[in-house]
Amino acid sequence: MFRRIREQIQTVFKHDPAAKSSLEVLLCYPGVHAILMHRAAHALYRSRLYVLARLVSHLSRLATGIEIHPGAQIGRRFFIDHGMGVVIGETAVIGDDVLLYQGVTLGGTGHGKQRRHPMLGNHVVVGSGAKVLGNIELGQWVKVGAGSVVVKSVPAHATVVGIPGRIVAVKGVTVSHDEWQMLEHGELPDPVGQTLANLNERLSMLESRSGFPIDPEPDIAESSPGG
């Protein structure tokens, strides 16, 4: 148990430069509290002590703002940064070295008894507010942009952004592990911004051909008969 706690503290230092000491991590990081309490709840769940397991997870939710169903399977060195509003469903499966930011939902679809929540491979990073829904799989080293909604499986080494989520990085791109360690929100592609830039470029081209400036928002008062 102490080895797991020490490993969890080392994981925080790896991902969060704001962490100053082991004592601070143990006392002040709700993501650490949530995962340690989940380990206990999951052990109870596997022992078929379902009510007791749910009670532990409920107390963890009250204390941390993070809701993890005791049935969820979570690998080693899992880290939830900040954590408020994170929800992880019963049949979710999470690999090793996975990083989630605040507001992430690993949600289910349907009411069947089989797996209805996502499966995340090793080294997956899910940005703040993102939703990953249904019986889908995110391959290793996948990055999900903040606010995205992912409802289809994603191959390894892909970056997904948008609603619904779509792959914006080429599948199978060879990158060093260091480049995938952290999610740099500012470096993610911006499909909306790119579309606007393309429209502006098209507008400039039309102006140069016609010889007259094109106002995308004409003055209504000037164009009216009584203006």
CSV table of C-alpha atoms in Angstrom, one decimal:
chain,number,residue,atom,x,y,z
A,1,MET,CA,0.0,0.0,0.0
A,2,PHE,CA,2.8,2.5,0.9
A,3,ARG,CA,4.5,1.7,-2.4
A,4,ARG,CA,1.3,2.6,-4.3
A,5,ILE,CA,1.0,5.9,-2.3
A,6,ARG,CA,4.6,6.8,-3.0
A,7,GLU,CA,4.1,6.0,-6.7
A,8,GLN,CA,1.0,8.2,-6.7
A,9,ILE,CA,3.0,11.1,-5.1
A,10,GLN,CA,5.7,10.7,-7.7
A,11,THR,CA,3.1,10.8,-10.5
A,12,VAL,CA,1.8,14.2,-9.2
A,13,PHE,CA,5.4,15.6,-9.2
A,14,LYS,CA,5.8,14.4,-12.8
A,15,HIS,CA,2.7,16.2,-14.1
A,16,ASP,CA,2.2,19.2,-11.8
A,17,PRO,CA,5.0,21.7,-11.4
A,18,ALA,CA,3.0,23.5,-8.7
A,19,ALA,CA,3.5,20.6,-6.3
A,20,LYS,CA,6.1,21.6,-3.6
A,21,SER,CA,6.2,18.7,-1.2
A,22,SER,CA,4.9,15.2,-0.5
A,23,LEU,CA,3.0,16.4,2.5
A,24,GLU,CA,1.3,19.0,0.3
A,25,VAL,CA,0.3,16.4,-2.2
A,26,LEU,CA,-1.1,14.0,0.4
A,27,LEU,CA,-3.1,16.8,2.2
A,28,CYS,CA,-4.2,19.1,-0.6
A,29,TYR,CA,-4.6,17.1,-3.9
A,30,PRO,CA,-8.2,15.9,-4.3
A,31,GLY,CA,-7.2,13.8,-7.3
A,32,VAL,CA,-4.9,11.8,-5.1
A,33,HIS,CA,-7.5,11.4,-2.4
A,34,ALA,CA,-10.1,10.2,-5.1
A,35,ILE,CA,-7.8,7.6,-6.6
A,36,LEU,CA,-6.7,6.2,-3.2
A,37,MET,CA,-10.3,5.9,-2.0
A,38,HIS,CA,-11.2,4.3,-5.3
A,39,ARG,CA,-8.6,1.6,-4.8
A,40,ALA,CA,-10.3,0.7,-1.5
A,41,ALA,CA,-13.8,0.9,-3.1
A,42,HIS,CA,-12.7,-1.2,-6.0
A,43,ALA,CA,-11.4,-3.9,-3.7
A,44,LEU,CA,-14.7,-4.0,-1.9
A,45,TYR,CA,-16.5,-4.1,-5.2
A,46,ARG,CA,-14.5,-7.1,-6.4
A,47,SER,CA,-15.4,-8.8,-3.1
A,48,ARG,CA,-19.1,-8.3,-4.0
A,49,LEU,CA,-19.5,-5.9,-1.1
A,50,TYR,CA,-21.4,-3.5,-3.4
A,51,VAL,CA,-23.2,-1.3,-0.9
A,52,LEU,CA,-20.0,-0.7,1.1
A,53,ALA,CA,-18.1,-0.1,-2.1
A,54,ARG,CA,-20.6,2.5,-3.2
A,55,LEU,CA,-20.6,4.1,0.2
A,56,VAL,CA,-16.8,4.6,0.0
A,57,SER,CA,-17.1,6.1,-3.5
A,58,HIS,CA,-20.0,8.3,-2.3
A,59,LEU,CA,-17.9,9.7,0.5
A,60,SER,CA,-15.0,10.2,-1.9
A,61,ARG,CA,-17.4,12.2,-4.2
A,62,LEU,CA,-18.5,14.4,-1.2
A,63,ALA,CA,-14.9,15.0,-0.2
A,64,THR,CA,-13.3,15.6,-3.6
A,65,GLY,CA,-16.0,16.5,-6.2
A,66,ILE,CA,-14.8,13.5,-8.2
A,67,GLU,CA,-17.2,10.6,-8.9
A,68,ILE,CA,-15.6,7.3,-9.7
A,69,HIS,CA,-17.8,4.2,-9.8
A,70,PRO,CA,-16.2,1.4,-7.7
A,71,GLY,CA,-16.5,-0.9,-10.6
A,72,ALA,CA,-14.2,1.1,-12.9
A,73,GLN,CA,-10.8,-0.5,-13.6
A,74,ILE,CA,-7.9,2.0,-13.3
A,75,GLY,CA,-4.3,1.3,-14.0
A,76,ARG,CA,-1.1,2.6,-12.3
A,77,ARG,CA,0.1,6.2,-12.1
A,78,PHE,CA,-3.3,7.6,-12.9
A,79,PHE,CA,-3.6,11.3,-12.2
A,80,ILE,CA,-6.6,13.7,-12.1
A,81,ASP,CA,-5.4,17.3,-12.3
A,82,HIS,CA,-7.6,19.7,-10.3
A,83,GLY,CA,-10.4,17.1,-10.6
A,84,MET,CA,-13.7,18.9,-9.8
A,85,GLY,CA,-16.5,17.5,-11.9
A,86,VAL,CA,-14.7,14.4,-13.2
A,87,VAL,CA,-17.1,11.4,-13.7
A,88,ILE,CA,-15.9,7.9,-14.4
A,89,GLY,CA,-18.6,5.2,-15.1
A,90,GLU,CA,-18.8,1.6,-13.8
A,91,THR,CA,-17.5,-0.3,-16.8
A,92,ALA,CA,-14.8,2.2,-17.8
A,93,VAL,CA,-11.3,0.7,-18.2
A,94,ILE,CA,-8.3,3.0,-17.9
A,95,GLY,CA,-4.7,2.0,-18.7
A,96,ASP,CA,-1.4,3.1,-17.1
A,97,ASP,CA,-0.1,6.7,-17.0
A,98,VAL,CA,-3.4,8.3,-17.9
A,99,LEU,CA,-4.0,12.0,-17.2
A,100,LEU,CA,-7.4,13.6,-16.9
A,101,TYR,CA,-8.2,17.3,-16.3
A,102,GLN,CA,-11.2,18.8,-14.5
A,103,GLY,CA,-14.7,18.3,-15.8
A,104,VAL,CA,-13.9,15.1,-17.8
A,105,THR,CA,-16.7,12.5,-18.2
A,106,LEU,CA,-16.1,8.9,-19.2
A,107,GLY,CA,-19.7,8.1,-19.6
A,108,GLY,CA,-21.9,5.2,-20.7
A,109,THR,CA,-24.5,4.8,-23.3
A,110,GLY,CA,-27.4,2.3,-23.1
A,111,HIS,CA,-28.7,0.2,-20.2
A,112,GLY,CA,-27.1,-3.2,-21.0
A,113,LYS,CA,-25.1,-5.2,-18.5
A,114,GLN,CA,-22.1,-5.4,-20.8
A,115,ARG,CA,-19.4,-2.8,-21.1
A,116,ARG,CA,-21.0,0.6,-21.9
A,117,HIS,CA,-18.2,3.0,-21.0
A,118,PRO,CA,-14.9,3.9,-22.7
A,119,MET,CA,-11.6,2.0,-22.6
A,120,LEU,CA,-8.5,4.2,-22.5
A,121,GLY,CA,-5.1,2.9,-23.4
A,122,ASN,CA,-1.8,3.8,-21.7
A,123,HIS,CA,-0.6,7.4,-21.8
A,124,VAL,CA,-3.9,8.9,-22.8
A,125,VAL,CA,-4.5,12.6,-22.0
A,126,VAL,CA,-8.0,14.0,-21.8
A,127,GLY,CA,-8.4,17.8,-21.7
A,128,SER,CA,-10.7,19.7,-19.3
A,129,GLY,CA,-14.4,19.4,-20.0
A,130,ALA,CA,-14.1,16.7,-22.6
A,131,LYS,CA,-16.7,13.9,-22.8
A,132,VAL,CA,-15.8,10.4,-23.9
A,133,LEU,CA,-19.0,8.4,-24.3
A,134,GLY,CA,-20.0,4.8,-25.0
A,135,ASN,CA,-18.3,1.5,-25.5
A,136,ILE,CA,-15.4,2.9,-27.5
A,137,GLU,CA,-11.6,2.6,-27.3
A,138,LEU,CA,-8.9,5.3,-27.2
A,139,GLY,CA,-5.6,3.8,-28.2
A,140,GLN,CA,-2.3,4.5,-26.5
A,141,TRP,CA,-0.9,8.1,-26.5
A,142,VAL,CA,-4.2,9.6,-27.7
A,143,LYS,CA,-4.8,13.2,-26.8
A,144,VAL,CA,-8.4,14.6,-26.5
A,145,GLY,CA,-8.7,18.4,-26.7
A,146,ALA,CA,-10.5,20.4,-24.0
A,147,GLY,CA,-14.3,20.5,-24.5
A,148,SER,CA,-14.3,17.8,-27.1
A,149,VAL,CA,-17.1,15.1,-27.3
A,150,VAL,CA,-15.7,11.8,-28.5
A,151,VAL,CA,-18.2,9.1,-29.5
A,152,LYS,CA,-16.1,6.9,-31.8
A,153,SER,CA,-13.0,4.9,-31.2
A,154,VAL,CA,-9.7,6.6,-31.8
A,155,PRO,CA,-6.5,4.9,-33.0
A,156,ALA,CA,-3.2,5.2,-31.2
A,157,HIS,CA,-1.1,8.4,-31.4
A,158,ALA,CA,-4.0,10.5,-32.6
A,159,THR,CA,-5.2,13.9,-31.4
A,160,VAL,CA,-9.0,14.5,-31.3
A,161,VAL,CA,-10.8,17.9,-31.0
A,162,GLY,CA,-14.2,19.3,-31.6
A,163,ILE,CA,-17.9,18.3,-31.2
A,164,PRO,CA,-18.2,15.6,-32.3
A,165,GLY,CA,-14.6,14.7,-31.9
A,166,ARG,CA,-12.6,14.3,-35.0
A,167,ILE,CA,-9.0,13.3,-35.6
A,168,VAL,CA,-6.7,16.2,-36.5
A,169,ALA,CA,-3.4,14.5,-36.3
A,170,VAL,CA,-2.3,11.9,-38.8
A,171,LYS,CA,-2.7,8.3,-37.6
A,172,GLY,CA,0.6,6.6,-36.9
A,173,VAL,CA,2.7,9.7,-36.7
A,174,THR,CA,6.0,8.9,-35.1
A,175,VAL,CA,6.7,11.1,-32.1
A,176,SER,CA,8.9,11.0,-29.0
A,177,HIS,CA,7.2,10.1,-25.8
A,178,ASP,CA,8.2,13.5,-24.3
A,179,GLU,CA,6.1,15.3,-26.9
A,180,TRP,CA,3.0,13.4,-25.6
A,181,GLN,CA,3.6,13.7,-21.9
A,182,MET,CA,1.5,16.8,-21.3
A,183,LEU,CA,-1.5,18.3,-23.2
A,184,GLU,CA,-0.5,21.8,-24.4
A,185,HIS,CA,-4.0,23.3,-24.9
A,186,GLY,CA,-2.5,26.3,-26.8
A,187,GLU,CA,-0.9,24.1,-29.4
A,188,LEU,CA,-4.0,22.1,-30.4
A,189,PRO,CA,-5.3,22.8,-33.9
A,190,ASP,CA,-8.2,25.2,-34.1
A,191,PRO,CA,-10.6,24.1,-36.9
A,192,VAL,CA,-13.0,27.0,-36.4
A,193,GLY,CA,-10.2,29.5,-36.5
A,194,GLN,CA,-8.8,27.9,-39.6
A,195,THR,CA,-12.2,28.1,-41.3
A,196,LEU,CA,-12.5,31.8,-40.6
A,197,ALA,CA,-9.0,32.4,-41.9
A,198,ASN,CA,-9.9,30.6,-45.1
A,199,LEU,CA,-13.0,32.8,-45.5
A,200,ASN,CA,-11.0,35.9,-45.0
A,201,GLU,CA,-8.5,34.8,-47.6
A,202,ARG,CA,-11.3,34.1,-50.1
A,203,LEU,CA,-12.8,37.5,-49.4
A,204,SER,CA,-9.5,39.3,-50.0
A,205,MET,CA,-9.2,37.4,-53.3
A,206,LEU,CA,-12.7,38.5,-54.4
A,207,GLU,CA,-11.9,42.1,-53.5
A,208,SER,CA,-8.7,42.1,-55.6
A,209,ARG,CA,-10.6,40.7,-58.6
A,210,SER,CA,-13.5,43.1,-58.4
A,211,GLY,CA,-11.4,46.2,-57.5
A,212,PHE,CA,-14.0,47.2,-54.9
A,213,PRO,CA,-13.9,46.5,-51.1
A,214,ILE,CA,-16.5,44.0,-49.9
A,215,ASP,CA,-18.0,44.9,-46.5
A,216,PRO,CA,-19.2,41.6,-44.8
A,217,GLU,CA,-21.5,43.7,-42.6
A,218,PRO,CA,-23.0,46.6,-44.8
A,219,ASP,CA,-24.4,49.7,-43.0
A,220,ILE,CA,-28.1,49.2,-43.1
A,221,ALA,CA,-28.8,52.9,-42.3
A,222,GLU,CA,-26.8,54.1,-45.3
A,223,SER,CA,-28.5,51.6,-47.7
A,224,SER,CA,-32.1,52.4,-46.6
A,225,PRO,CA,-34.1,54.9,-48.7
A,226,GLY,CA,-34.7,57.3,-45.8
A,227,GLY,CA,-31.1,57.2,-44.5
